[in-house]
Amino acid sequence: MHGFHGRLLHIDLSSGHSHWRDIEETRLRRFLGGIGLGASLLYDYAPAGVDPLAPDNPLIFASAPLVGTGLTTTAKFAVVTKSPLTGFIADSLSSSYFALELKRLGIDALIVTGQATDWTYLFIHDGKVEFHSAGQLRGKSPLECESLIRAELNRSSARIAAIGKAGENQVRFATISNEGRHAGRGGVGAVMGAKHLKAMALCGDRPAVVADPAGVASIAATLRARSLGSLTDKYRSIGTVANLSVFNRLGVLPTRNFQQSTFDEAESLSGETLTENNFSRRNGCAACTIRCERLFKALDGGEQRLEYETLFALGPLCGIHEPDVVLRAARLCDHYGLDTISAGGTLAWAMECGEKGLLPEAQKLGLRFGESEGILAAIEAIAERAGIGDLLAEGSRRAASAIGGESMRWAMHVKGLELPGYEPRSLKTMALGLAVSPRGACHNRSGAYEADFSGQVDRFTADAGRGALVRDSEDFAAVLDSLIVCKFLRKCFDDFYGEAAELLSKVTGWDYSSEELKRAGERIHNLKKLFNQREGWRKEDDWLPERLLSETLSTGVGAGVGLTTAELRGMIQSYYRARGWDNRGWVPQAKLNELGLTTVPSSEFRVSG
Amino acid sequence: MNRPTASKTCLDSAIAPNLRLIMKNDPPDADAGAVILAGGKSSRMGRPKALLPFDGEPLIAHLVRKLESIFPEIVVVAAPEQELPTLPVKIARDDVAYQGPVSGIYHGLQTSTKENCFVTSCDAPFLNLTFVSHLLAQICDVDVVVPFWEERFQPLHAVYRTQVAPLLKDQLERGELRPIFLFDKVRTRKVEEDEIRRFDPEGMSMLNMNSPEEYEAALRLWRAKNSIPVCVELFGVPRMLAKTKSVTLELAAGATLAQVLSALAEKLPMLAGRVIGASGLISGYTCNINGLDFVRTPNAKIKSGDKIFILSADAGG
């Protein structure tokens, strides 16, 4: 087999047993790898209705066919599980050397189930799985774990993914981190923590072989050259933090818990200002030529990685304008292993509750818009689940349900996942993308904002054409996330499906067509939806927070613009139609047949051929 | 023919001038044409005035373009052998070069097929079509309508009945080379300053250029009157390269996005090649107008006061 190993490793922490199993060729061909392969395994390995924090919920690390081929931006892996934040699928991506090492284990997926009696870390090498005590790692950050484990194993080449204190405490938006990067969204770290699995150290020695090395090398050279052109200039020159100033000017920068779409003090946090005043160094994932990562200097001399989403969530969303406070808050999130978007979203919700007298403990902690000490103290409290932190560790949806009153109106989440930094009222295609995404409010599993930012549509208005746009964007993302190719490379393809099919054919030796690849994207997306249906999805889960539907924008170029329930409902129906789903949003049997997602007599869907 | 009846009006001059709309291709008088005198010596200017660059074209072309919006026929009177650009006009040649304006008016009126002609020189770039239309409207029962501005008649910004051409020929033969001698011989309507100011408060219509200094001054005035301010705001890489957040550009009215980008590259040369290419924005960059519309089409029209954002085409974060 080329490009794949055709094997998976299943480790059961409860029994301490490990099993190496074959993966069916049809599954690899039809679901590719990454998010697609992970979703297909989740569907089969997760018992229907499983509690996300229960031992039976599988935590799946999925590799992909392009990983390890030397193609720029492809050193990535997916973490797929049932999300403790949403109750639906969590499919997160992370990257760099851990991804390469996972593939070098000689497997396409690693599935962890069960729960260790004591805190454990795994060391997987030379075809063996070792269980090590992680007692000494308790309370340590992921980065601290990496150096401690390497020292203990005396293996400097080991690549390690770990959880921080937030994962240990099952904070519902905890991350799994490796080399300063994170599988961030959906609380995958809490699932790992619930299994008492603190870390995994990998040392592989079985690289995958591609079918046509010369052909792959030629395409790799072309993509490498394109990746250094103007299409990626933003990422190479400034990084994603470049978004902040322009989003503010376009009135799409969520501020103070989405009460505004512009931030008066945006200039102090702009990517341009940070680059001028705080730039420390540029970094990149393994095998990446774009190297978008930016580290900035804090006042104490330390450096911290910042991305736009972190900057927005811990900055304008919480009314914070001091770069140093954002840098310190981001550092705390990384230290404890917290998703910065959900952390910022939950904190902003609490700040508004405090202002409106619904959460006196928030006020007591100093948790107010624009106040630095409060936000830093609250992040620690969340990771520790101390005081009000215990409530906030549940995420904004559960916290709002707990305190009641009107607070649900400004709990800014979809399916429990907090919104990213794109204002839906002035980005109407994005509004639909956020509402219907299987993993909740997500800017990565579809790039629906692209239609809004390109002039392809009027971003301020809604229409029935948006359904097809969101569908296409989701399917495109599903393929990118399953091959896996970084989205920052996406514009470097002239004809993505055609070129990617050719590339995949040269990697695997299987003759892919662009149509087959496109169909794979649709299949993967439908499968994620199927998983959600099985886990209790209802039509009302595809919806947006009430604030977005009842308040118009008050600032910026979009002032006065709103989004009505009728507009949203119309766009959602257009999306269901475009997907070929019924008007309740369910995937009909005909669509399942078309995509080769067959059912078994119990009416439970099975994905394997 | 009698002496002018200066106060006599054919059109109710009490009507506010701004109530009279001049529509493109809607001549105020289908029987009227225009005559442009282009055959002067241009001795003080040092080069032919008709060919002076003005607003991106030869001055004569500029005038023709302006006048053709209300006149179905235009006659350009040139000196023998004088070079002219290709124009949608009738060309009349003076028999003898540089005989002065009477000869030019005569040849223009002789060539015209229209009953009345508005006559102007080719060095008057600030013609006010509303005022020209007003003058035309006065010709109905007179032979000449001529403005009186700054204590002087303005025979090269006047309307003549073509029937007066033989009188001009007689003048030439008598050596009466100043057009005003005609005004005593025919029914002439003198348009006073107060009346002129209602249409053209500064008398710009009658401003002409005789020296390089006056030409430069006219160009400056034209730019000031016809340019539009456009603010370009830079984001991300363009901002970092230019080390500025915004610049204001002065552009010709009706400017396109391509012209904005060209002016921007001239003002901020560090953007050329990296952000702005030969045919517009380089791939990876886009433009937004006023925070509302994303535009990449080079011929998109830009309005006065527009704010043009130059930003990355990729909003991924």
XYZ file of C-alpha atoms in Angstrom, chain A residues 230-231 233-235 237-238 243 245-247 249-250 267 272 275 309 422 449 452-455 459-460 490-491 557, chain B residues 233-237 239-240 245 274 282-286 288 290-292 294 307 309 311-317:
56
model
C 1.963 36.721 -3.314
C -0.971 34.425 -2.525
C 2.120 37.054 1.469
C -0.137 37.884 4.417
C 0.711 34.701 6.278
C 4.853 38.573 6.265
C 2.592 39.244 9.246
C -6.862 40.233 10.192
C -7.196 45.906 11.758
C -8.970 45.163 8.513
C -11.790 43.250 10.213
C -12.479 48.593 9.480
C -14.918 46.276 7.706
C -5.088 49.911 16.545
C 0.782 45.770 12.124
C 4.730 43.411 14.429
C -8.448 34.005 16.749
C -16.161 36.751 12.246
C -16.631 33.812 4.907
C -18.494 37.393 1.811
C -14.946 38.729 1.597
C -14.562 38.253 -2.133
C -17.430 40.304 -3.495
C -22.195 40.278 2.497
C -24.845 42.420 4.173
C -5.580 26.498 -0.702
C -5.279 29.433 -3.064
C -19.708 50.324 8.211
C -6.320 52.954 3.402
C -3.701 50.255 3.621
C -3.899 47.072 5.660
C -1.419 44.339 6.437
C 1.543 43.977 4.112
C 0.683 49.144 5.336
C 3.920 47.636 6.579
C -2.003 53.708 7.155
C 4.694 43.522 -4.485
C -1.314 41.364 -7.722
C -2.944 38.016 -6.880
C -3.390 37.747 -3.163
C -4.576 41.327 -2.774
C -7.977 42.846 -3.166
C -12.769 47.228 -0.937
C -15.894 52.259 1.565
C -15.922 49.042 3.545
C -18.860 47.860 1.462
C -15.013 44.143 -2.767
C -12.277 55.314 0.682
C -9.037 49.759 1.197
C -5.975 44.408 1.792
C -5.124 40.744 1.573
C -7.575 38.708 -0.486
C -7.342 35.939 2.090
C -9.372 36.449 5.259
C -8.335 33.179 6.835
C -7.365 33.271 10.449
